[in-house]
Coordinates of C-alpha atoms and ligand atoms in Angstrom, one line a residue:
X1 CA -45.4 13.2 -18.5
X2 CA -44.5 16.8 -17.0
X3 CA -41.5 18.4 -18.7
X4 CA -38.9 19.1 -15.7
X5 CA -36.8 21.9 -16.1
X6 CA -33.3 20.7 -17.2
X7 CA -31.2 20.5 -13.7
X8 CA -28.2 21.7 -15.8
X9 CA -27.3 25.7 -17.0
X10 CA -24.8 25.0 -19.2
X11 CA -26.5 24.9 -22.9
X12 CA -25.0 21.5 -24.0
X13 CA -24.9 19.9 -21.0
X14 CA -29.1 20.7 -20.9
X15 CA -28.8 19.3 -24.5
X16 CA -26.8 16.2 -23.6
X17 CA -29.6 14.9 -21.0
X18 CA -32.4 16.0 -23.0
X19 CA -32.1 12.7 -24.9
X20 CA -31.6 9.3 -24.1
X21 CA -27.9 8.3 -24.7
X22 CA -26.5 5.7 -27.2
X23 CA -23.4 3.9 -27.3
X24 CA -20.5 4.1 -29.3
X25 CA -19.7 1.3 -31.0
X26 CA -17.3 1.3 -34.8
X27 CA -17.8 5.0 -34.7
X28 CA -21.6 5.2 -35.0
X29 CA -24.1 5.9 -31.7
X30 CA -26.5 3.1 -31.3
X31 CA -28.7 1.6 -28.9
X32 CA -28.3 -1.7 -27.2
X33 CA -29.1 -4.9 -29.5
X34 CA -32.3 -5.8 -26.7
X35 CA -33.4 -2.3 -27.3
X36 CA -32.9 -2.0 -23.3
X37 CA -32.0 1.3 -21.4
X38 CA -31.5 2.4 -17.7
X39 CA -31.8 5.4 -15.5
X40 CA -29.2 7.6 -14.2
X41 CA -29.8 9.3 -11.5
X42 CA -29.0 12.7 -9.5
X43 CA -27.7 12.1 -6.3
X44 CA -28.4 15.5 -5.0
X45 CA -32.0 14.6 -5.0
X46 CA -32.5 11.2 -6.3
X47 CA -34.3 12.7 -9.7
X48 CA -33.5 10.8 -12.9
X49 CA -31.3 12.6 -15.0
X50 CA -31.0 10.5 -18.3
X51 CA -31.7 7.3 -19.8
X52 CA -29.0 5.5 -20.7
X53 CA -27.9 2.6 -23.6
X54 CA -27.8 -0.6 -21.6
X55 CA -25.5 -2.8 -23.3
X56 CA -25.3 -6.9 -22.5
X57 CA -23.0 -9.3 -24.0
X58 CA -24.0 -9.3 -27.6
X59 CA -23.2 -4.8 -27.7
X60 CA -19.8 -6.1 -25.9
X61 CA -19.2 -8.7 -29.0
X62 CA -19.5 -5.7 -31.4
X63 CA -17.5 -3.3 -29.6
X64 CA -14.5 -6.0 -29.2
X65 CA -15.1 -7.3 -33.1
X66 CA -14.7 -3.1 -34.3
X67 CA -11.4 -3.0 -31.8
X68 CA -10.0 -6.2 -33.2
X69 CA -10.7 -4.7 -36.9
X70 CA -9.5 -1.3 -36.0
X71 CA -6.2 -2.8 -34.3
X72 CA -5.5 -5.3 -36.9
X73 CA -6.3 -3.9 -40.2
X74 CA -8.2 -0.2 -40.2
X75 CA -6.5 3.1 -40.2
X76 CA -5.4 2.8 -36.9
X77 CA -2.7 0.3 -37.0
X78 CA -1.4 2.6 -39.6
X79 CA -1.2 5.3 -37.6
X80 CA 1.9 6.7 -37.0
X81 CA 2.7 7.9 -33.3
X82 CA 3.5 11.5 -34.0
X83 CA 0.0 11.4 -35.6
X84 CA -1.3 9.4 -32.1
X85 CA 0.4 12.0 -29.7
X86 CA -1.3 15.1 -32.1
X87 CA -4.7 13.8 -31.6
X88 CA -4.9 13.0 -28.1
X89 CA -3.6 16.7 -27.6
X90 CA -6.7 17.9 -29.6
X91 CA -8.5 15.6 -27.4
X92 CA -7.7 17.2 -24.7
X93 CA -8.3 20.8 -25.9
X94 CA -11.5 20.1 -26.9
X95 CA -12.0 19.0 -23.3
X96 CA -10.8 22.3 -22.4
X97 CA -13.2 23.5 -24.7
X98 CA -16.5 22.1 -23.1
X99 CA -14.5 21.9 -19.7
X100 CA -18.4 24.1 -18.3
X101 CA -20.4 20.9 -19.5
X102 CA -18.3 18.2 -18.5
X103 CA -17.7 19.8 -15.2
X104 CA -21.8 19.8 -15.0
X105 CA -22.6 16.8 -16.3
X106 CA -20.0 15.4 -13.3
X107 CA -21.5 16.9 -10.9
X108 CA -25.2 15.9 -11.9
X109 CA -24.2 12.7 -12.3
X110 CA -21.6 11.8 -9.5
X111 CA -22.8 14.7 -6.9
X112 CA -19.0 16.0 -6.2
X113 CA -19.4 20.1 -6.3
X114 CA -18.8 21.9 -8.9
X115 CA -15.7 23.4 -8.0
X116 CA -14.0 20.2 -7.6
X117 CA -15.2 19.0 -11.1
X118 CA -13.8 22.4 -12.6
X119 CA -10.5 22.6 -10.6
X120 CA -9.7 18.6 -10.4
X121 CA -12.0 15.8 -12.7
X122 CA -11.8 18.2 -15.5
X123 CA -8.2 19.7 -15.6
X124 CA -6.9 16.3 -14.7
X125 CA -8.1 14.7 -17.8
X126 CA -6.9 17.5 -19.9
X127 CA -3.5 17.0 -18.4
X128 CA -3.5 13.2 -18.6
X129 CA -4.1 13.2 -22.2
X130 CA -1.6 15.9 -22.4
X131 CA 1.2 13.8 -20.9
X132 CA 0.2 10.7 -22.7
X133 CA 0.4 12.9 -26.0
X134 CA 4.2 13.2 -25.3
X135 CA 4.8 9.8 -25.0
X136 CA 3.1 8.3 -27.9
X137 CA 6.6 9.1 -29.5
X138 CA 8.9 7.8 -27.0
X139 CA 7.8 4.3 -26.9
X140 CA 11.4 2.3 -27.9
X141 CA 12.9 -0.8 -28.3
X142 CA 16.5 -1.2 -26.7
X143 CA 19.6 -2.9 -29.2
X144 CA 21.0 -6.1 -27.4
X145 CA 24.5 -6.4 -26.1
X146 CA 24.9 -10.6 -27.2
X147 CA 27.6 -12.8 -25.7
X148 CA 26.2 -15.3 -28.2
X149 CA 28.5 -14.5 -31.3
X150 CA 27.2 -14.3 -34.9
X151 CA 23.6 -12.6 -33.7
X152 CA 22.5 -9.2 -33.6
X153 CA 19.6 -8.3 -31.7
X154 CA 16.7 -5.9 -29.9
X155 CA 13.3 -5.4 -28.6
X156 CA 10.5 -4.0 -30.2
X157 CA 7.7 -2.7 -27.9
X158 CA 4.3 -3.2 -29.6
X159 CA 0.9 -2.4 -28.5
X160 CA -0.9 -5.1 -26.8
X161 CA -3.9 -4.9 -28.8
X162 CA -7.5 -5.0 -27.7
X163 CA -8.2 -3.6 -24.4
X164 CA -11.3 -3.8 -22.1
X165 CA -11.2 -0.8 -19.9
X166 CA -13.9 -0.7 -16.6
X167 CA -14.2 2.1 -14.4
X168 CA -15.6 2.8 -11.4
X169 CA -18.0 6.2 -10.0
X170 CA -16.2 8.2 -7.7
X171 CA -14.3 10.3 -10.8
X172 CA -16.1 9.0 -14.3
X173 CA -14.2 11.1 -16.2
X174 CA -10.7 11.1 -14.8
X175 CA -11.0 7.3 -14.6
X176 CA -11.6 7.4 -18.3
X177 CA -8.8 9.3 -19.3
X178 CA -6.5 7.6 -17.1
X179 CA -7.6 4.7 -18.8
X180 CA -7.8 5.7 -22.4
X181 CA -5.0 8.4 -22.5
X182 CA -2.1 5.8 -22.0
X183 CA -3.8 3.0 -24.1
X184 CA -4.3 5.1 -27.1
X185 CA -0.5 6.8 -27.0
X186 CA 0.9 3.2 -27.6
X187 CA -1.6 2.2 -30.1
X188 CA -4.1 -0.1 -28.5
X189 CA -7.5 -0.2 -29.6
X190 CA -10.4 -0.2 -26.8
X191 CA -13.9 -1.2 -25.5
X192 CA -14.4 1.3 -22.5
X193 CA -17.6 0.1 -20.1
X194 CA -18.4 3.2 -17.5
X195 CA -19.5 2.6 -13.7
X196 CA -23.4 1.7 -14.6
X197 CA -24.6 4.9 -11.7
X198 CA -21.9 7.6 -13.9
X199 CA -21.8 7.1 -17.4
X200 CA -22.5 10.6 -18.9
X201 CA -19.3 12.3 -18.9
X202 CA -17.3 9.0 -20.3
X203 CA -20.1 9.2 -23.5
X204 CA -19.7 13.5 -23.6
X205 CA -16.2 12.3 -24.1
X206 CA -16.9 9.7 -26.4
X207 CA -18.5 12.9 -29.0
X208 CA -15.3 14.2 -28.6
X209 CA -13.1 11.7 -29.4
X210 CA -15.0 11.4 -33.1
X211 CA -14.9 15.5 -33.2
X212 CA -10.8 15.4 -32.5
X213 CA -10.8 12.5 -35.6
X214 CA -9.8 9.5 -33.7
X215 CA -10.6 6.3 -36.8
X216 CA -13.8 4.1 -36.0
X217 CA -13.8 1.5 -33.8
X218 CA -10.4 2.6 -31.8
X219 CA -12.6 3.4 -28.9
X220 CA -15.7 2.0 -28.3
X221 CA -18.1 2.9 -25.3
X222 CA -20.4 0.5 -24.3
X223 CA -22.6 1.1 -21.0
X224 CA -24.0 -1.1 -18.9
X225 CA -24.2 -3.1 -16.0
X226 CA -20.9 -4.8 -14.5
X227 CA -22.6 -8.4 -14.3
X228 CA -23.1 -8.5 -17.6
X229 CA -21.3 -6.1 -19.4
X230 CA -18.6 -5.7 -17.5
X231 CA -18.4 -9.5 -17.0
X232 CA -18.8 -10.1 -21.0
X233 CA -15.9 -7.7 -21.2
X234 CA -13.2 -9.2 -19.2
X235 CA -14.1 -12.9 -20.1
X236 CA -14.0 -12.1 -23.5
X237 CA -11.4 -14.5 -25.1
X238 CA -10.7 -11.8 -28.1
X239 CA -9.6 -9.3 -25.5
X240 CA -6.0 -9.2 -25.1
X241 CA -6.2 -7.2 -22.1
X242 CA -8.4 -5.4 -19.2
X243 CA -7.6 -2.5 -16.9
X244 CA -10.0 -2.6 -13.6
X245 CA -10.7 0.4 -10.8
X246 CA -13.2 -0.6 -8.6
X247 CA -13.9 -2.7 -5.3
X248 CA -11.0 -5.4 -4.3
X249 CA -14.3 -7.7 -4.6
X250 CA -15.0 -7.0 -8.4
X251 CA -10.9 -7.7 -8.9
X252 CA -10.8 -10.5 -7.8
X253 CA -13.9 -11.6 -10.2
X254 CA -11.9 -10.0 -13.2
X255 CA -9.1 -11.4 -12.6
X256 CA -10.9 -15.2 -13.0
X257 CA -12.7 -14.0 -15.7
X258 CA -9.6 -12.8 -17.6
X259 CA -7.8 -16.4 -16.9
X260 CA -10.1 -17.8 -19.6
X261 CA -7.9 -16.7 -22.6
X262 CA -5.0 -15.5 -20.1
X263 CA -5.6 -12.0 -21.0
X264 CA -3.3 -9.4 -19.3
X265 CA -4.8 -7.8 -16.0
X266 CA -3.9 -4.3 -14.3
X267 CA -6.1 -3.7 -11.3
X268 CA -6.6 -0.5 -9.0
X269 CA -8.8 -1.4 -6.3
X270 CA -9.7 -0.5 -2.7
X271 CA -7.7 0.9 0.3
X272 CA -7.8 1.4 3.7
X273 CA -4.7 4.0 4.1
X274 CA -3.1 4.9 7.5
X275 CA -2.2 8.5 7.9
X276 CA 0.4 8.9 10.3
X277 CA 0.6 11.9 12.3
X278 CA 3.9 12.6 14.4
X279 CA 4.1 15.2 16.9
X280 CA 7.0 16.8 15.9
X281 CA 4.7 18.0 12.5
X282 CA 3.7 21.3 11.5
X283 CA 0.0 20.6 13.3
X284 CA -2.0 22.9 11.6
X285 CA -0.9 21.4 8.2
X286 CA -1.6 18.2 9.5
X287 CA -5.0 19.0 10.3
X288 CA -5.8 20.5 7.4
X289 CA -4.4 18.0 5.1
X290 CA -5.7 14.9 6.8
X291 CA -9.0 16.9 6.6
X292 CA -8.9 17.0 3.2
X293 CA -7.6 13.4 3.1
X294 CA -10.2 12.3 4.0
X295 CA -13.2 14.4 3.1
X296 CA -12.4 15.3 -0.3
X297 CA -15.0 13.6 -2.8
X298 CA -17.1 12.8 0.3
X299 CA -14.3 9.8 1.3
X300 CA -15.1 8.0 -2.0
X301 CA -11.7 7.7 -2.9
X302 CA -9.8 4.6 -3.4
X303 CA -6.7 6.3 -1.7
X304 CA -8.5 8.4 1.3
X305 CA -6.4 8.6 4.8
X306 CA -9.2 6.9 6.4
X307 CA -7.4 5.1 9.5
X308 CA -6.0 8.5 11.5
X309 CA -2.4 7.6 13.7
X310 CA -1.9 10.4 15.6
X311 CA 1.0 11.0 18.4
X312 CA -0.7 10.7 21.5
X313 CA 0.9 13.9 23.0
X314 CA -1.3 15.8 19.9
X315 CA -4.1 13.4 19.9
X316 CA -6.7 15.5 21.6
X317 CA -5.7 18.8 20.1
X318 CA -5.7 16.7 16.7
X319 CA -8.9 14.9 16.7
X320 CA -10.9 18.4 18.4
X321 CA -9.4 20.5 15.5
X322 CA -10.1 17.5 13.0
X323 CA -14.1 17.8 14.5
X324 CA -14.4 21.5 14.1
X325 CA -13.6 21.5 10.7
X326 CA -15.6 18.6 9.8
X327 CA -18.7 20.5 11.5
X328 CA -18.0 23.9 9.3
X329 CA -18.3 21.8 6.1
X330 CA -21.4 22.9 4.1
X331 CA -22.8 19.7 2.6
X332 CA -24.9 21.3 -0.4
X333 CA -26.1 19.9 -3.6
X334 CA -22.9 20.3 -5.8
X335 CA -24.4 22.6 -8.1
X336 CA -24.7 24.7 -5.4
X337 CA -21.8 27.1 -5.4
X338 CA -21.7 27.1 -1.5
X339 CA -21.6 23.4 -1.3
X340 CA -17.8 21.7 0.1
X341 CA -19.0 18.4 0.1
X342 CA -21.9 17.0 -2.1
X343 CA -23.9 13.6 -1.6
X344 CA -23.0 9.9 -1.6
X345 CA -23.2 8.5 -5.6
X346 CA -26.5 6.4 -4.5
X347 CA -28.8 5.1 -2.2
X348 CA -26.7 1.9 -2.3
X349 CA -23.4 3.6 -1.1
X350 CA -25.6 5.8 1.7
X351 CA -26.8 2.7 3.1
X352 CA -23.1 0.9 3.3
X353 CA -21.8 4.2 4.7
X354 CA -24.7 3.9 7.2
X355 CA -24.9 0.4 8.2
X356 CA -20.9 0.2 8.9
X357 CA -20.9 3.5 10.8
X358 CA -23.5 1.8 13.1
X359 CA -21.8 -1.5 13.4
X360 CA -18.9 0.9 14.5
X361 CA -21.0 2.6 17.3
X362 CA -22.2 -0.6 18.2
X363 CA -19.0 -2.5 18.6
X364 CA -17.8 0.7 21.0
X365 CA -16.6 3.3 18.5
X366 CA -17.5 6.5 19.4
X367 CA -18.4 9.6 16.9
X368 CA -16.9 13.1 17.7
X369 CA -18.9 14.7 14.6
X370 CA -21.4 13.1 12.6
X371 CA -22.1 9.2 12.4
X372 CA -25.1 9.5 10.8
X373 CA -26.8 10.7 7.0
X374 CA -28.0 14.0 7.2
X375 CA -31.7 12.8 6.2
X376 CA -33.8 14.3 3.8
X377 CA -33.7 14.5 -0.1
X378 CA -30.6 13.1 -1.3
X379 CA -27.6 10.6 -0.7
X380 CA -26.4 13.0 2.1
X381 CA -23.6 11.7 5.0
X382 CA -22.5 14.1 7.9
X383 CA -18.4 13.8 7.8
X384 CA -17.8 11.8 10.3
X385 CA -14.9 11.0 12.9
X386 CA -14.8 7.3 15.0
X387 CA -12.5 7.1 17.8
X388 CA -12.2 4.5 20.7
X389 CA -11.8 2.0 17.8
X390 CA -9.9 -1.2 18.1
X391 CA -8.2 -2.9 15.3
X392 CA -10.3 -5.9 14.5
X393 CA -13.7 -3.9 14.4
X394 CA -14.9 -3.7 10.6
X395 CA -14.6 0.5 10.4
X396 CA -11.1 0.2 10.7
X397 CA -9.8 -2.9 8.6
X398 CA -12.5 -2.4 5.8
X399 CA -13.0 -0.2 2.8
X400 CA -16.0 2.4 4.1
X401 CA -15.8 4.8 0.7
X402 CA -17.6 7.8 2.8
X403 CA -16.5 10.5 5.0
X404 CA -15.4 8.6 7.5
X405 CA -11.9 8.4 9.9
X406 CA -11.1 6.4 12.5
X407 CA -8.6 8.2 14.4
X408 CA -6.3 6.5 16.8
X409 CA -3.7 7.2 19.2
X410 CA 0.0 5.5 19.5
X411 CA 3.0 6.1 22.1
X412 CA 5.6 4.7 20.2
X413 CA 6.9 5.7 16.6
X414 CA 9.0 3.3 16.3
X415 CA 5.8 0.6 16.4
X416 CA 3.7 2.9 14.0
X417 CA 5.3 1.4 11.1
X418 CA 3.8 -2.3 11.7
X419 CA 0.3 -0.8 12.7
X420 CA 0.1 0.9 9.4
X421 CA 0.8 -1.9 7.5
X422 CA -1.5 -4.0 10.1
X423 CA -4.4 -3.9 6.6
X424 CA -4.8 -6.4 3.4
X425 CA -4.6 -2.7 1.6
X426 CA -1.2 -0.9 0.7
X427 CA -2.5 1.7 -2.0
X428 CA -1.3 4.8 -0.2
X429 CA -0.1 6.5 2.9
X430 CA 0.5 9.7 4.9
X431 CA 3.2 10.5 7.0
X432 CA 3.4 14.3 9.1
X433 CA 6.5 15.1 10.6
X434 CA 9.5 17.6 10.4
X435 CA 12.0 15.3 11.6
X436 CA 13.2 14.5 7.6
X437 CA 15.0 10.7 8.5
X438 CA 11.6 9.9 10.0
X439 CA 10.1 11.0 6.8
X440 CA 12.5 8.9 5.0
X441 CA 12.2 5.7 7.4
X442 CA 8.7 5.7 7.4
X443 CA 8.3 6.2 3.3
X444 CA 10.6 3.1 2.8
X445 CA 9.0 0.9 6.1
X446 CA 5.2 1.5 4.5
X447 CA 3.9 -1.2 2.4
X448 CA 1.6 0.8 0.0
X449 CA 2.6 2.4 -3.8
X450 CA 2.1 5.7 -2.6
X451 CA 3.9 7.7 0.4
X452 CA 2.7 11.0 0.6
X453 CA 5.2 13.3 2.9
X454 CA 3.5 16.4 4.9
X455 CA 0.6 16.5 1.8
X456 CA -2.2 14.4 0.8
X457 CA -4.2 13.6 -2.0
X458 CA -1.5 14.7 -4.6
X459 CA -1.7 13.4 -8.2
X460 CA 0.6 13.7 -11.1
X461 CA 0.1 12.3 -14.5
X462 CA 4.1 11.7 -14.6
X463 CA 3.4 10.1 -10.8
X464 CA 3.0 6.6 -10.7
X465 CA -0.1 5.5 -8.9
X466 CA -1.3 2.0 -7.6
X467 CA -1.4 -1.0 -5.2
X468 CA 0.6 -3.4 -2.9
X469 CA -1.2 -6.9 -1.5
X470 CA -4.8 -6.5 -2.2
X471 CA -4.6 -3.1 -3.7
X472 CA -3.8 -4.0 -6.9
X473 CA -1.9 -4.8 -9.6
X474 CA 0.4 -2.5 -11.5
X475 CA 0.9 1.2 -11.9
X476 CA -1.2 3.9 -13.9
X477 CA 0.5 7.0 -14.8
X478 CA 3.8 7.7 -15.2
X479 CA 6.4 6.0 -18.1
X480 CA 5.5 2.6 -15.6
X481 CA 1.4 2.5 -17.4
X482 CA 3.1 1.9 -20.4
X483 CA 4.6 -1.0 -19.5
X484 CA 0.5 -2.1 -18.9
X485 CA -0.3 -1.4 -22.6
X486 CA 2.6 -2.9 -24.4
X487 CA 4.0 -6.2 -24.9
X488 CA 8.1 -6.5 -25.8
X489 CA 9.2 -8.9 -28.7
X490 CA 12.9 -9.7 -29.0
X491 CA 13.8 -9.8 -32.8
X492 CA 17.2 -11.9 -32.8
X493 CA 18.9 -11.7 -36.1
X494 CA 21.4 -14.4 -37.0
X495 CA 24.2 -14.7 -40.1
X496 CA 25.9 -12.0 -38.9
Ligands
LIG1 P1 -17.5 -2.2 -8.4 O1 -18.7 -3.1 -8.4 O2 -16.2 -2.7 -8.1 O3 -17.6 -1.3 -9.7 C1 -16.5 -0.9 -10.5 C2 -16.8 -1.2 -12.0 O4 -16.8 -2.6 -12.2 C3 -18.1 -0.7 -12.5 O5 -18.0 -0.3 -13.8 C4 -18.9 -2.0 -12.4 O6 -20.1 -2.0 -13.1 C5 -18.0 -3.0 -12.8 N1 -18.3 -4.4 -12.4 C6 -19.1 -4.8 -11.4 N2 -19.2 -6.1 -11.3 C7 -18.5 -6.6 -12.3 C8 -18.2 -7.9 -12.9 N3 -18.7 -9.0 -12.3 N4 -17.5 -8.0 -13.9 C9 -17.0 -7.0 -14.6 N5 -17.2 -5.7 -14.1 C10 -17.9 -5.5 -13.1 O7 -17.8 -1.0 -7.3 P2 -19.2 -0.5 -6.8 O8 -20.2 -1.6 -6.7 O9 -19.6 0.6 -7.7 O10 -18.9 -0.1 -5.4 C11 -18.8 -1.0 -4.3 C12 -17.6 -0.7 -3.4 O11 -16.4 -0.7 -4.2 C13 -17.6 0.7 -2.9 O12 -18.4 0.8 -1.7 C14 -16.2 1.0 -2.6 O13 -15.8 0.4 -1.3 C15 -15.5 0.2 -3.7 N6 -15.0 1.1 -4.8 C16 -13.7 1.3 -4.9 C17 -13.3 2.1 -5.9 C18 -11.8 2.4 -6.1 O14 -11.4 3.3 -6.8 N7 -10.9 1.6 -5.5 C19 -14.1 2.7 -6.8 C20 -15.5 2.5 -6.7 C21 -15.9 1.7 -5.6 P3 -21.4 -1.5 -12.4 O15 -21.2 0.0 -12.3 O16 -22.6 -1.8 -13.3 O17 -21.5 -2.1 -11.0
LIG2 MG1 -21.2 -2.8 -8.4

């Protein structure tokens, strides 16, 4: 076999997919039980980039067995929180650290450029952990104000225990973090299983967690494919709990799997969010922000503004502004230091992007840019803008996950509301407008768990982020994760 030359620069990232990659499981890196791997690819230009650990159902029975031990009896559950809080802040320096790798190793793996690993997948780890630090200290009980005489009582708020975490591709690393950062502050133990086409960075991270001194077995990586893996994980009746991101579809699987043992279930899944554009906003802002709404991360984003209300008076100037910048995007190979948007994650995701844009064009949507891949090597989509759309056809009521908008015009604002909320979605929404009580009515008349005013896209790790009606269930970030990873016990004392 031909040597290739190593597609990364950065010296451990080159080391990193020199080798195939093994698992962690109890603090040691192993291959699967079968002895099976799989291929990772380079979306860029479909190249394999590693060989990967493929774990089953017998690697997930380890993992869970070294979380149960590590929760119930090994260093961990001795742990004191001050000590928690210290080393997920060395966590996240040593991510800091090897922020060049990890921002690589995204990019080779996912395709996203490699400005937006380094500015956003990388820093927003780093900062996640960093918040989640802070509150490994602060997790309290509350005393209990009795009318029943002769008892004194309170709450105790206790790690729930095992966790299955399973993330999807569009941002491996940040996915993790989110995931592991709030799990680990309270105390839980975890079996992480990465999206099976991005698993690098997640096992990159996994190195690091044993460098920063985290005890064996309190985070276990096991890789794999979500039928089996993935499925093993959430119906596994030692699990006390799994934490989804992915497709409504795959939700609604872990959700039956995890009735088995009655495990608890937080899910963040799809979206279809409206971004609602008045004509009283600041227009050039509203361009450029719905833009980015929906471009950034080529559209793969479970939050993207990907259904377009604009005020029909600023429709046209809209929608031609909206087309001009989506022509000037330079679609490079993220690597590339030109590139603003990379590819699509696979072949897979290029051919749904594909096949729904044409049912589009072929139920009477019309494309003002784009509606088609760019051809050639890689997993490449032109950005793309639909309008003449109505509300039934499939590119406006489901899930696309690539640079696509529908953009449509409306007359009345005080309709837009209902039209809005017209999806089985409610993850997030836009709203552009100067008028500040529109701003207000329209934040509190939107059914979704995020409202973003005159901005898009914005992320906090103290901002709680997740779904209404088919979006999901629960919130990440913020005190309200917490709530996700613990379980509260009433201690009522009596004889007093
Ligand atoms: P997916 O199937 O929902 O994948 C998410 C995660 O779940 C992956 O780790 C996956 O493993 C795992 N998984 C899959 N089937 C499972 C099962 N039966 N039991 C347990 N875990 C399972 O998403 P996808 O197939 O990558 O993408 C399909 C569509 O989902 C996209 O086109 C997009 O519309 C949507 N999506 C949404 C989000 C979001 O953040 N809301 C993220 C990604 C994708 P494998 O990687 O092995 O499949
Ligand atoms: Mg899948």
């Amino acid at each position: 076999m031909a040597v290739m030359e190593s597609p990364a620069k950065d010296a451990r990232a080159r080391e990193f997919l020199s080798v195939p990659r093994k698992m962690l499981i109890n603090g040691k890196w192993v291959d699967s039980i079968s002895g099976k791997t799989f291929a990772v690819y380079n979306p860029a230009t479909g190249e394999e980039l590693a060989q990967v650990a493929e774990g089953d159902k017998a690697d997930i029975d380890l993992a869970v067995k070294a979380a149960r031990k590590a929760f119930d009896s090994g260093p961990w559950s001795k742990t004191p929180p001050n000590v928690r809080g210290k080393l997920l802040w060395k966590l996240s320096e040593l991510i800091e650290k090897h922020a060049r790798s990890f921002a690589e190793l995204e990019t080779l793996d996912n395709g996203k450029a490699l400005t937006i690993s380094g500015a956003v997948d990388v820093p927003g780890a780093v900062e996640m952990f960093q918040y989640m630090a802070g509150w490994a200290t602060k997790i309290e009980g509350r005393t209990l104000n009795l009318s029943s005489p002769g008892f004194h009582a309170y709450t105790r708020r206790e790690p729930v225990g095992v966790v299955g975490q399973i993330i999807p591709w569009n941002f491996p690393l940040l996915m993790a973090a989110w995931k592991l950062a709030p799990a680990l502050a309270v105390g839980c133990t975890v079996v992480l299983k990465p999206a099976e086409q991005t698993p690098l960075t997640a096992l990159l991270l996994g190195e690091l967690i044993q460098e920063a001194g985290f005890p064996d077995g309190v985070v276990n990586i096991v890789t794999g494919f979500g039928e089996t893996a993935g499925a093993a994980l959430s119906g596994h009746d030692d699990v006390d709990k799994v934490a989804f991101t992915g497709s409504t579809e795959v939700g609604k699987i872990i959700l039956r799997a995890a009735s088995g043992n009655l495990k608890k279930v937080s899910l963040e899944l799809g979206g279809k969010s409206p971004n609602v554009i008045f004509a009283d906003a600041d227009i050039p802002a509203a361009i450029a922000g719905s833009a980015m709404g929906i471009f950034f991360n080529q559209g793969q984003v479970c939050c993207a503004g990907s259904r377009l209300y604009v005020e029909k008076k600023v429709f046209d100037t809209v929608v031609g502004a909206l087309s001009d910048a989506a022509k000037d995007i330079k679609l490079a190979p993220g690597m590339d230091p030109s590139c603003q948007m990379g590819p699509l994650v696979s072949q897979e995701q290029l051919d749904r992007v594909t096949r729904m844009v044409e049912g589009g064009k072929k139920a009477g949507a019309k494309a003002t840019v784009g509606g088609e891949p760019c051809g050639g090597e890689g997993y490449f989509y032109k950005p793309t803008i639909l309008i003449d759309t109505k509300p039934d056809m499939e590119v406006v009521k489901d899930e696309i996950f690539g640079p696509v908008l529908t953009a449509i015009p409306f007359t009345d604002p005080n309709d837009i509301a209902v039209e809005a909320n017209n999806t089985i979605y409610g993850l997030a929404a836009g709203v552009w407008t100067r008028d500040v009580s529109k701003a207000h009515q329209m934040a509190a008349k939107i059914k979704a768990g995020t409202v973003w005013v005159n901005c898009y896209n914005v992320f906090d790790s103290s901002m709680p982020f997740g779904g209404y009606k088919q979006s999901g269930i629960g919130r990440e970030m913020g005190p309200d994760v917490l709530e996700l990873y613990t379980e509260t016990k009433s201690v009522c004392i009596g004889g007093m």
